[in-house]
Amino acid sequence: MSVRQTATVQTCYARLSGTGHFLPATTLTNAELEQRVDTTDSWIRERTGIQTRHIASTDESVVTMGTEAAKRALDAAGLGAADLDLIVMATTSADRAFPSAACEVQHALGVTDIPAFDVAAACSGFIFALSVAEKYIISGAAKHVLVIGSDTLSRLCRPDDRNTIVLFGDGAGAAVLSAADSPGILSTHIYSAGEFASLLGADHPNRDDEALQQEAWLYMRGREVFKVAVEKLASLVEDTLSFHDMTAQELDWLIPHQANFRIIQATAKKLGLPLEQVVMTLAETGNTSAASVPIALDWAIRDGRIQRGQTLLLEAFGGGFAWGSALIRY
Ligand code: UT7
């Protein structure tokens, strides 16, 4: 069963009032990776579509990157942090187990006494956080909600593991959701399947066991994850559109999770959507986990591709497994 918004009795809607993103200045190219592990630029490009990725420096973190993305989203919305009623932050790579990264961002933004909490749904975190935020707005409990996706998954990859180190980059994306009298977010659809935990995950490094600490790296059985991702995303996008009696031809943009060019291509093909209508950042960003969808969204808003009034389909798939979509009238 999925969690869905029913549109029938709605009087209050959530709209995207502003977006922002942040990428660290340091980059790590495929050519540099060739010097570190047994890989080649051509293997990485052909199998994933990634050419380079941004890597957080020692003074950057999920919190600093999330705060910067948040400031940019607030600016774009024409709002200040004091206007916020709630902060929901998607991350699975914060430096601390607690306080939550959301609380640290709240403090960095100079506000207090509003609820701030984290959501953990790995690469789908932003969609899950958006789904939560939207519920607060449509219920009338909040007027402006800050939603952030921020991750430093490059730090969870074992430095000599070519299976993972070539895939992940760091970054943050954010959106402000605001109450409106017309939609907005048309619906969100989120799903989880915990039985797949052995295919993709990362153990917590703070375990009281030295041996475990040595093994606390991100693990992924890539080929198997790939197969389930393609399958689940195909039915996800179909279900999302049929929920609204819509066809893919009514979509202006697909904004997918940036994990692998071949997965994105398969989803676009399933929809019959030309790649010109798909926002792709992965050549430059790699897989930034919970930040991936909001970075792509903001990127295409800022370069003028995404225009007000257009219809957007956001989707993501990742560890859990957890996957989800959001259909948005921007
Ligand atoms: O964001 C969360 C969700 N994650 C995903 O959606 C990721 C899903 N999976 C994938 O994107 C792909 O499975 C990968 C990009 C991770 C791997 O691509 P693949 O085409 O599935 O490759 P594979 O794992 O089947 O490996 C093919 C070969 C293997 O060698 P053998 O066994 O055929 O001799 C690997 O050992 O490629 C080898 N290989 C590499 N070679 C060069 C694996 N990693 C590398 C590498 N460089 N970095």
CSV table of C-alpha atoms and ligand atoms in Angstrom, one decimal:
chain,number,residue,atom,x,y,z
A,1,MET,CA,0.0,0.0,0.0
A,2,SER,CA,1.2,3.5,-0.7
A,3,VAL,CA,0.5,6.8,1.1
A,4,ARG,CA,-1.3,9.1,-1.2
A,5,GLN,CA,-3.0,12.4,-1.0
A,6,THR,CA,-6.7,12.4,-2.0
A,7,ALA,CA,-7.6,15.5,-3.9
A,8,THR,CA,-11.3,15.3,-3.5
A,9,VAL,CA,-12.1,17.4,-0.4
A,10,GLN,CA,-9.1,19.7,-0.6
A,11,THR,CA,-9.4,23.4,-0.1
A,12,CYS,CA,-5.8,24.3,0.8
A,13,TYR,CA,-2.9,23.4,-1.4
A,14,ALA,CA,0.9,23.4,-1.2
A,15,ARG,CA,2.9,25.1,-3.9
A,16,LEU,CA,6.6,25.4,-4.5
A,17,SER,CA,7.3,29.0,-3.6
A,18,GLY,CA,11.2,28.8,-4.0
A,19,THR,CA,14.0,26.4,-4.5
A,20,GLY,CA,17.8,26.4,-4.1
A,21,HIS,CA,20.8,24.2,-4.2
A,22,PHE,CA,24.4,24.0,-3.1
A,23,LEU,CA,27.4,22.0,-4.5
A,24,PRO,CA,30.8,22.0,-2.8
A,25,ALA,CA,33.6,23.7,-4.9
A,26,THR,CA,35.9,20.6,-4.8
A,27,THR,CA,35.3,18.2,-7.6
A,28,LEU,CA,36.5,14.6,-8.3
A,29,THR,CA,36.7,13.7,-11.9
A,30,ASN,CA,36.7,10.2,-13.5
A,31,ALA,CA,40.3,10.8,-14.5
A,32,GLU,CA,41.2,11.3,-10.9
A,33,LEU,CA,39.4,8.2,-9.9
A,34,GLU,CA,41.4,6.2,-12.5
A,35,GLN,CA,44.5,7.0,-10.3
A,36,ARG,CA,42.8,5.8,-7.1
A,37,VAL,CA,41.0,2.5,-8.1
A,38,ASP,CA,40.9,0.0,-10.9
A,39,THR,CA,38.5,1.8,-13.2
A,40,THR,CA,38.3,3.9,-16.4
A,41,ASP,CA,36.6,7.0,-17.5
A,42,SER,CA,34.9,5.1,-20.3
A,43,TRP,CA,33.5,2.4,-17.9
A,44,ILE,CA,32.1,5.1,-15.6
A,45,ARG,CA,30.6,7.2,-18.4
A,46,GLU,CA,29.1,4.2,-20.3
A,47,ARG,CA,27.7,2.3,-17.3
A,48,THR,CA,26.5,5.4,-15.3
A,49,GLY,CA,26.7,8.7,-17.3
A,50,ILE,CA,28.8,10.3,-14.6
A,51,GLN,CA,31.8,12.4,-15.5
A,52,THR,CA,32.6,14.3,-12.3
A,53,ARG,CA,31.1,14.9,-8.8
A,54,HIS,CA,31.4,17.5,-6.1
A,55,ILE,CA,33.0,16.4,-2.8
A,56,ALA,CA,32.4,18.1,0.6
A,57,SER,CA,35.6,19.5,2.1
A,58,THR,CA,36.4,19.0,5.8
A,59,ASP,CA,34.6,22.2,6.9
A,60,GLU,CA,31.5,21.3,4.8
A,61,SER,CA,28.8,18.9,6.0
A,62,VAL,CA,25.1,18.0,5.5
A,63,VAL,CA,24.3,20.9,7.8
A,64,THR,CA,26.4,23.6,6.2
A,65,MET,CA,25.4,22.6,2.6
A,66,GLY,CA,21.7,22.2,3.7
A,67,THR,CA,21.8,25.7,5.3
A,68,GLU,CA,23.2,27.3,2.1
A,69,ALA,CA,20.6,25.6,-0.1
A,70,ALA,CA,17.9,26.6,2.3
A,71,LYS,CA,19.0,30.3,2.2
A,72,ARG,CA,18.8,30.2,-1.6
A,73,ALA,CA,15.4,28.6,-1.5
A,74,LEU,CA,14.1,31.2,1.0
A,75,ASP,CA,15.5,34.1,-1.2
A,76,ALA,CA,13.8,32.6,-4.3
A,77,ALA,CA,10.5,32.4,-2.3
A,78,GLY,CA,10.9,36.0,-1.1
A,79,LEU,CA,10.7,34.8,2.5
A,80,GLY,CA,12.9,35.0,5.6
A,81,ALA,CA,13.6,32.1,8.0
A,82,ALA,CA,11.3,33.8,10.5
A,83,ASP,CA,8.4,33.1,8.1
A,84,LEU,CA,8.9,29.3,8.5
A,85,ASP,CA,6.5,27.1,10.5
A,86,LEU,CA,8.4,23.8,10.0
A,87,ILE,CA,11.7,22.4,8.8
A,88,VAL,CA,11.8,18.8,7.4
A,89,MET,CA,15.2,17.6,6.4
A,90,ALA,CA,16.0,14.5,4.4
A,91,THR,CA,19.4,13.0,5.1
A,92,THR,CA,21.1,9.7,6.0
A,93,SER,CA,24.7,11.0,6.3
A,94,ALA,CA,24.6,13.7,9.0
A,95,ASP,CA,27.8,13.9,11.2
A,96,ARG,CA,25.7,13.4,14.3
A,97,ALA,CA,23.1,10.8,15.3
A,98,PHE,CA,21.4,13.6,17.2
A,99,PRO,CA,20.6,16.5,17.5
A,100,SER,CA,18.9,16.2,14.1
A,101,ALA,CA,20.5,17.9,11.1
A,102,ALA,CA,17.2,19.8,10.8
A,103,CYS,CA,17.7,21.3,14.3
A,104,GLU,CA,21.3,22.3,13.4
A,105,VAL,CA,20.1,24.0,10.2
A,106,GLN,CA,17.3,25.7,12.1
A,107,HIS,CA,19.9,27.2,14.5
A,108,ALA,CA,22.2,28.2,11.6
A,109,LEU,CA,19.2,30.0,10.0
A,110,GLY,CA,18.7,32.0,13.2
A,111,VAL,CA,15.2,30.8,14.1
A,112,THR,CA,13.9,28.9,17.1
A,113,ASP,CA,10.7,27.3,18.5
A,114,ILE,CA,9.5,25.9,15.3
A,115,PRO,CA,9.5,22.1,14.8
A,116,ALA,CA,12.5,20.8,12.9
A,117,PHE,CA,13.2,17.1,12.2
A,118,ASP,CA,14.9,14.7,9.9
A,119,VAL,CA,13.4,12.1,7.6
A,120,ALA,CA,15.6,9.0,6.6
A,121,ALA,CA,14.7,7.5,3.2
A,122,ALA,CA,18.1,7.5,1.6
A,123,CYS,CA,18.0,8.6,-2.1
A,124,SER,CA,14.2,9.1,-1.9
A,125,GLY,CA,14.4,11.2,1.2
A,126,PHE,CA,13.5,14.5,-0.5
A,127,ILE,CA,10.3,13.0,-2.0
A,128,PHE,CA,9.4,11.6,1.4
A,129,ALA,CA,10.1,14.9,3.2
A,130,LEU,CA,8.1,16.7,0.6
A,131,SER,CA,5.2,14.3,1.2
A,132,VAL,CA,5.3,15.0,4.9
A,133,ALA,CA,5.6,18.8,4.5
A,134,GLU,CA,2.7,18.9,2.1
A,135,LYS,CA,0.5,17.2,4.6
A,136,TYR,CA,1.2,19.9,7.2
A,137,ILE,CA,0.2,22.5,4.7
A,138,ILE,CA,-2.9,21.0,3.3
A,139,SER,CA,-4.2,20.3,6.8
A,140,GLY,CA,-3.8,24.0,7.7
A,141,ALA,CA,-1.1,23.3,10.4
A,142,ALA,CA,1.6,25.2,8.5
A,143,LYS,CA,1.9,28.0,6.0
A,144,HIS,CA,5.5,27.8,5.0
A,145,VAL,CA,7.6,24.7,5.3
A,146,LEU,CA,11.3,24.3,4.4
A,147,VAL,CA,12.2,21.0,2.9
A,148,ILE,CA,15.8,20.1,2.5
A,149,GLY,CA,17.7,17.1,1.0
A,150,SER,CA,21.4,17.0,1.9
A,151,ASP,CA,23.9,14.2,1.9
A,152,THR,CA,27.6,13.4,2.0
A,153,LEU,CA,27.5,9.8,0.7
A,154,SER,CA,31.1,10.1,-0.7
A,155,ARG,CA,32.2,9.9,3.0
A,156,LEU,CA,30.4,6.6,3.4
A,157,CYS,CA,32.1,4.9,0.5
A,158,ARG,CA,35.2,2.8,1.2
A,159,PRO,CA,38.0,4.7,-0.5
A,160,ASP,CA,39.2,1.6,-2.4
A,161,ASP,CA,35.8,0.3,-3.4
A,162,ARG,CA,35.4,0.9,-7.1
A,163,ASN,CA,31.8,-0.3,-6.9
A,164,THR,CA,30.6,2.7,-4.9
A,165,ILE,CA,33.3,5.4,-5.0
A,166,VAL,CA,32.7,6.2,-8.6
A,167,LEU,CA,29.0,6.8,-8.1
A,168,PHE,CA,28.4,9.2,-5.2
A,169,GLY,CA,28.9,12.9,-4.8
A,170,ASP,CA,27.9,15.4,-2.2
A,171,GLY,CA,25.4,18.3,-2.2
A,172,ALA,CA,22.2,19.8,-1.0
A,173,GLY,CA,18.9,21.0,-2.5
A,174,ALA,CA,16.0,22.8,-0.8
A,175,ALA,CA,12.4,23.9,-1.5
A,176,VAL,CA,10.0,26.1,0.4
A,177,LEU,CA,6.4,24.9,0.3
A,178,SER,CA,3.8,27.5,0.9
A,179,ALA,CA,0.0,27.4,1.4
A,180,ALA,CA,-2.0,28.3,-1.7
A,181,ASP,CA,-5.6,28.2,-2.9
A,182,SER,CA,-4.8,26.3,-6.0
A,183,PRO,CA,-2.5,23.3,-6.6
A,184,GLY,CA,0.6,23.1,-6.3
A,185,ILE,CA,1.6,19.6,-5.4
A,186,LEU,CA,-1.0,17.5,-7.1
A,187,SER,CA,0.0,14.3,-5.3
A,188,THR,CA,2.8,12.4,-3.7
A,189,HIS,CA,3.2,8.6,-3.7
A,190,ILE,CA,5.7,6.9,-1.4
A,191,TYR,CA,6.5,3.3,-0.9
A,192,SER,CA,9.0,1.1,1.1
A,193,ALA,CA,10.1,-2.5,1.0
A,194,GLY,CA,12.5,-3.4,3.9
A,195,GLU,CA,13.1,-6.9,2.6
A,196,PHE,CA,15.7,-5.5,0.2
A,197,ALA,CA,18.0,-4.1,3.0
A,198,SER,CA,20.8,-6.5,2.1
A,199,LEU,CA,21.2,-5.0,-1.4
A,200,LEU,CA,21.9,-1.5,-0.4
A,201,GLY,CA,22.8,0.2,2.9
A,202,ALA,CA,25.4,1.6,5.2
A,203,ASP,CA,26.0,0.5,8.8
A,204,HIS,CA,26.3,3.2,11.4
A,205,PRO,CA,30.0,3.9,12.1
A,206,ASN,CA,29.3,4.7,15.8
A,207,ARG,CA,28.8,1.0,16.7
A,208,ASP,CA,30.7,-0.1,19.9
A,209,ASP,CA,32.7,-2.7,17.9
A,210,GLU,CA,36.0,-2.0,16.3
A,211,ALA,CA,35.6,-4.7,13.7
A,212,LEU,CA,32.2,-3.3,12.7
A,213,GLN,CA,33.6,0.2,12.5
A,214,GLN,CA,36.1,-1.0,9.9
A,215,GLU,CA,33.2,-2.4,7.9
A,216,ALA,CA,30.9,0.5,8.3
A,217,TRP,CA,30.9,1.5,4.7
A,218,LEU,CA,28.2,1.8,2.1
A,219,TYR,CA,27.5,-1.6,0.4
A,220,MET,CA,25.5,-2.1,-2.8
A,221,ARG,CA,24.7,-5.0,-5.0
A,222,GLY,CA,24.5,-2.7,-8.0
A,223,ARG,CA,23.1,-5.1,-10.7
A,224,GLU,CA,20.3,-6.3,-8.4
A,225,VAL,CA,19.5,-2.8,-7.2
A,226,PHE,CA,19.4,-1.6,-10.9
A,227,LYS,CA,16.9,-4.3,-11.8
A,228,VAL,CA,14.4,-3.5,-9.0
A,229,ALA,CA,14.8,0.2,-9.5
A,230,VAL,CA,13.9,0.0,-13.2
A,231,GLU,CA,10.9,-2.2,-12.3
A,232,LYS,CA,9.6,-0.1,-9.4
A,233,LEU,CA,10.1,3.2,-11.1
A,234,ALA,CA,8.2,2.0,-14.2
A,235,SER,CA,5.1,1.1,-12.2
A,236,LEU,CA,5.5,4.2,-10.0
A,237,VAL,CA,5.3,6.7,-12.8
A,238,GLU,CA,2.4,4.8,-14.4
A,239,ASP,CA,0.5,4.7,-11.1
A,240,THR,CA,1.1,8.4,-10.5
A,241,LEU,CA,-0.2,9.4,-13.9
A,242,SER,CA,-3.2,7.0,-13.8
A,243,PHE,CA,-4.1,8.4,-10.3
A,244,HIS,CA,-4.8,11.7,-12.1
A,245,ASP,CA,-6.1,10.1,-15.4
A,246,MET,CA,-3.2,11.8,-17.0
A,247,THR,CA,-1.0,10.8,-19.9
A,248,ALA,CA,2.8,11.4,-20.1
A,249,GLN,CA,2.1,13.8,-23.0
A,250,GLU,CA,0.7,16.2,-20.4
A,251,LEU,CA,4.0,16.3,-18.5
A,252,ASP,CA,6.4,19.1,-19.2
A,253,TRP,CA,9.4,17.7,-17.3
A,254,LEU,CA,10.6,14.5,-15.6
A,255,ILE,CA,12.9,15.2,-12.7
A,256,PRO,CA,14.4,11.9,-11.8
A,257,HIS,CA,16.8,10.7,-9.1
A,258,GLN,CA,20.3,11.0,-10.6
A,259,ALA,CA,21.7,7.5,-10.0
A,260,ASN,CA,22.3,6.1,-13.4
A,261,PHE,CA,21.7,7.4,-16.9
A,262,ARG,CA,20.4,3.9,-18.0
A,263,ILE,CA,17.8,3.9,-15.2
A,264,ILE,CA,16.6,7.4,-16.2
A,265,GLN,CA,16.5,6.4,-19.8
A,266,ALA,CA,14.4,3.3,-19.0
A,267,THR,CA,11.9,5.4,-17.0
A,268,ALA,CA,11.7,8.0,-19.8
A,269,LYS,CA,11.2,5.3,-22.4
A,270,LYS,CA,8.4,3.7,-20.3
A,271,LEU,CA,6.7,7.1,-20.3
A,272,GLY,CA,7.4,7.7,-24.0
A,273,LEU,CA,9.0,11.0,-23.0
A,274,PRO,CA,11.9,12.3,-25.1
A,275,LEU,CA,15.1,12.8,-23.2
A,276,GLU,CA,14.9,16.6,-24.0
A,277,GLN,CA,12.1,16.7,-21.4
A,278,VAL,CA,14.2,15.0,-18.7
A,279,VAL,CA,16.4,17.0,-16.3
A,280,MET,CA,19.8,15.4,-15.9
A,281,THR,CA,22.6,16.6,-13.7
A,282,LEU,CA,24.4,13.4,-13.0
A,283,ALA,CA,27.2,14.0,-15.5
A,284,GLU,CA,28.3,16.8,-13.2
A,285,THR,CA,27.0,15.7,-9.8
A,286,GLY,CA,27.0,12.0,-9.7
A,287,ASN,CA,24.5,10.5,-7.3
A,288,THR,CA,23.9,12.9,-4.4
A,289,SER,CA,21.3,10.8,-2.6
A,290,ALA,CA,18.6,12.9,-1.0
A,291,ALA,CA,20.0,16.0,-2.6
A,292,SER,CA,19.7,14.6,-6.1
A,293,VAL,CA,16.1,15.5,-7.0
A,294,PRO,CA,16.0,19.0,-5.4
A,295,ILE,CA,19.3,19.9,-7.0
A,296,ALA,CA,18.0,18.9,-10.5
A,297,LEU,CA,14.7,20.7,-9.8
A,298,ASP,CA,16.5,23.9,-8.8
A,299,TRP,CA,19.0,23.6,-11.6
A,300,ALA,CA,16.4,23.6,-14.3
A,301,ILE,CA,14.3,26.3,-12.6
A,302,ARG,CA,17.4,28.6,-12.5
A,303,ASP,CA,18.5,27.9,-16.1
A,304,GLY,CA,15.0,28.8,-17.2
A,305,ARG,CA,13.9,25.4,-18.5
A,306,ILE,CA,11.2,24.9,-15.9
A,307,GLN,CA,8.5,27.7,-16.1
A,308,ARG,CA,5.6,28.5,-13.8
A,309,GLY,CA,2.4,26.7,-14.7
A,310,GLN,CA,4.3,23.6,-16.1
A,311,THR,CA,3.7,20.1,-14.9
A,312,LEU,CA,6.6,18.2,-13.3
A,313,LEU,CA,7.0,14.6,-12.3
A,314,LEU,CA,9.6,14.0,-9.6
A,315,GLU,CA,10.7,10.5,-8.8
A,316,ALA,CA,13.4,8.7,-6.8
A,317,PHE,CA,14.5,5.2,-5.8
A,318,GLY,CA,17.0,4.1,-3.2
A,319,GLY,CA,18.0,2.3,0.0
A,320,GLY,CA,15.3,0.8,2.1
A,321,PHE,CA,14.2,0.1,-0.5
A,322,ALA,CA,12.2,3.4,-0.5
A,323,TRP,CA,10.8,5.0,-3.6
A,324,GLY,CA,8.4,7.7,-4.4
A,325,SER,CA,7.0,10.4,-6.8
A,326,ALA,CA,5.5,13.8,-6.6
A,327,LEU,CA,3.4,15.3,-9.4
A,328,ILE,CA,3.6,19.1,-9.3
A,329,ARG,CA,2.0,22.0,-11.1
A,330,TYR,CA,4.8,24.5,-10.8
B,1,UT7,O1,20.8,5.7,-5.7
B,1,UT7,C1,20.4,4.5,-5.0
B,1,UT7,C2,20.0,3.5,-6.0
B,1,UT7,N1,21.2,3.0,-6.7
B,1,UT7,C3,21.1,2.7,-7.9
B,1,UT7,O2,20.1,2.9,-8.5
B,1,UT7,C4,22.3,2.1,-8.6
B,1,UT7,C5,21.8,0.9,-9.4
B,1,UT7,N2,22.9,0.2,-10.1
B,1,UT7,C6,23.7,0.7,-11.0
B,1,UT7,O3,23.6,1.9,-11.3
B,1,UT7,C7,24.7,-0.2,-11.7
B,1,UT7,O4,24.4,-1.5,-11.4
B,1,UT7,C8,26.2,0.1,-11.4
B,1,UT7,C9,26.6,1.4,-12.1
B,1,UT7,C10,26.4,0.2,-9.9
B,1,UT7,C11,27.0,-1.0,-12.0
B,1,UT7,O5,26.8,-1.1,-13.4
B,1,UT7,P1,26.5,-2.6,-14.0
B,1,UT7,O6,26.3,-2.4,-15.4
B,1,UT7,O7,25.3,-3.2,-13.3
B,1,UT7,O8,27.8,-3.3,-13.7
B,1,UT7,P2,28.0,-4.7,-12.8
B,1,UT7,O9,27.8,-4.4,-11.4
B,1,UT7,O10,27.2,-5.8,-13.4
B,1,UT7,O11,29.5,-5.0,-13.1
B,1,UT7,C12,30.0,-5.3,-14.5
B,1,UT7,C13,31.5,-5.4,-14.4
B,1,UT7,C14,31.9,-6.3,-13.3
B,1,UT7,O12,33.0,-7.1,-13.7
B,1,UT7,P3,32.8,-8.6,-14.2
B,1,UT7,O13,32.3,-9.4,-13.0
B,1,UT7,O14,31.9,-8.5,-15.4
B,1,UT7,O15,34.2,-9.0,-14.6
B,1,UT7,C15,32.4,-5.4,-12.2
B,1,UT7,O16,33.3,-5.9,-11.3
B,1,UT7,O17,32.1,-4.2,-14.1
B,1,UT7,C16,33.0,-4.3,-13.0
B,1,UT7,N3,33.0,-3.0,-12.3
B,1,UT7,C17,33.8,-2.0,-12.7
B,1,UT7,N4,34.7,-1.9,-13.7
B,1,UT7,C18,35.3,-0.7,-13.8
B,1,UT7,C19,32.2,-2.6,-11.3
B,1,UT7,N5,32.6,-1.3,-10.9
B,1,UT7,C20,33.5,-0.9,-11.8
B,1,UT7,C21,34.2,0.3,-12.0
B,1,UT7,N6,35.1,0.3,-13.0
B,1,UT7,N7,34.0,1.3,-11.2
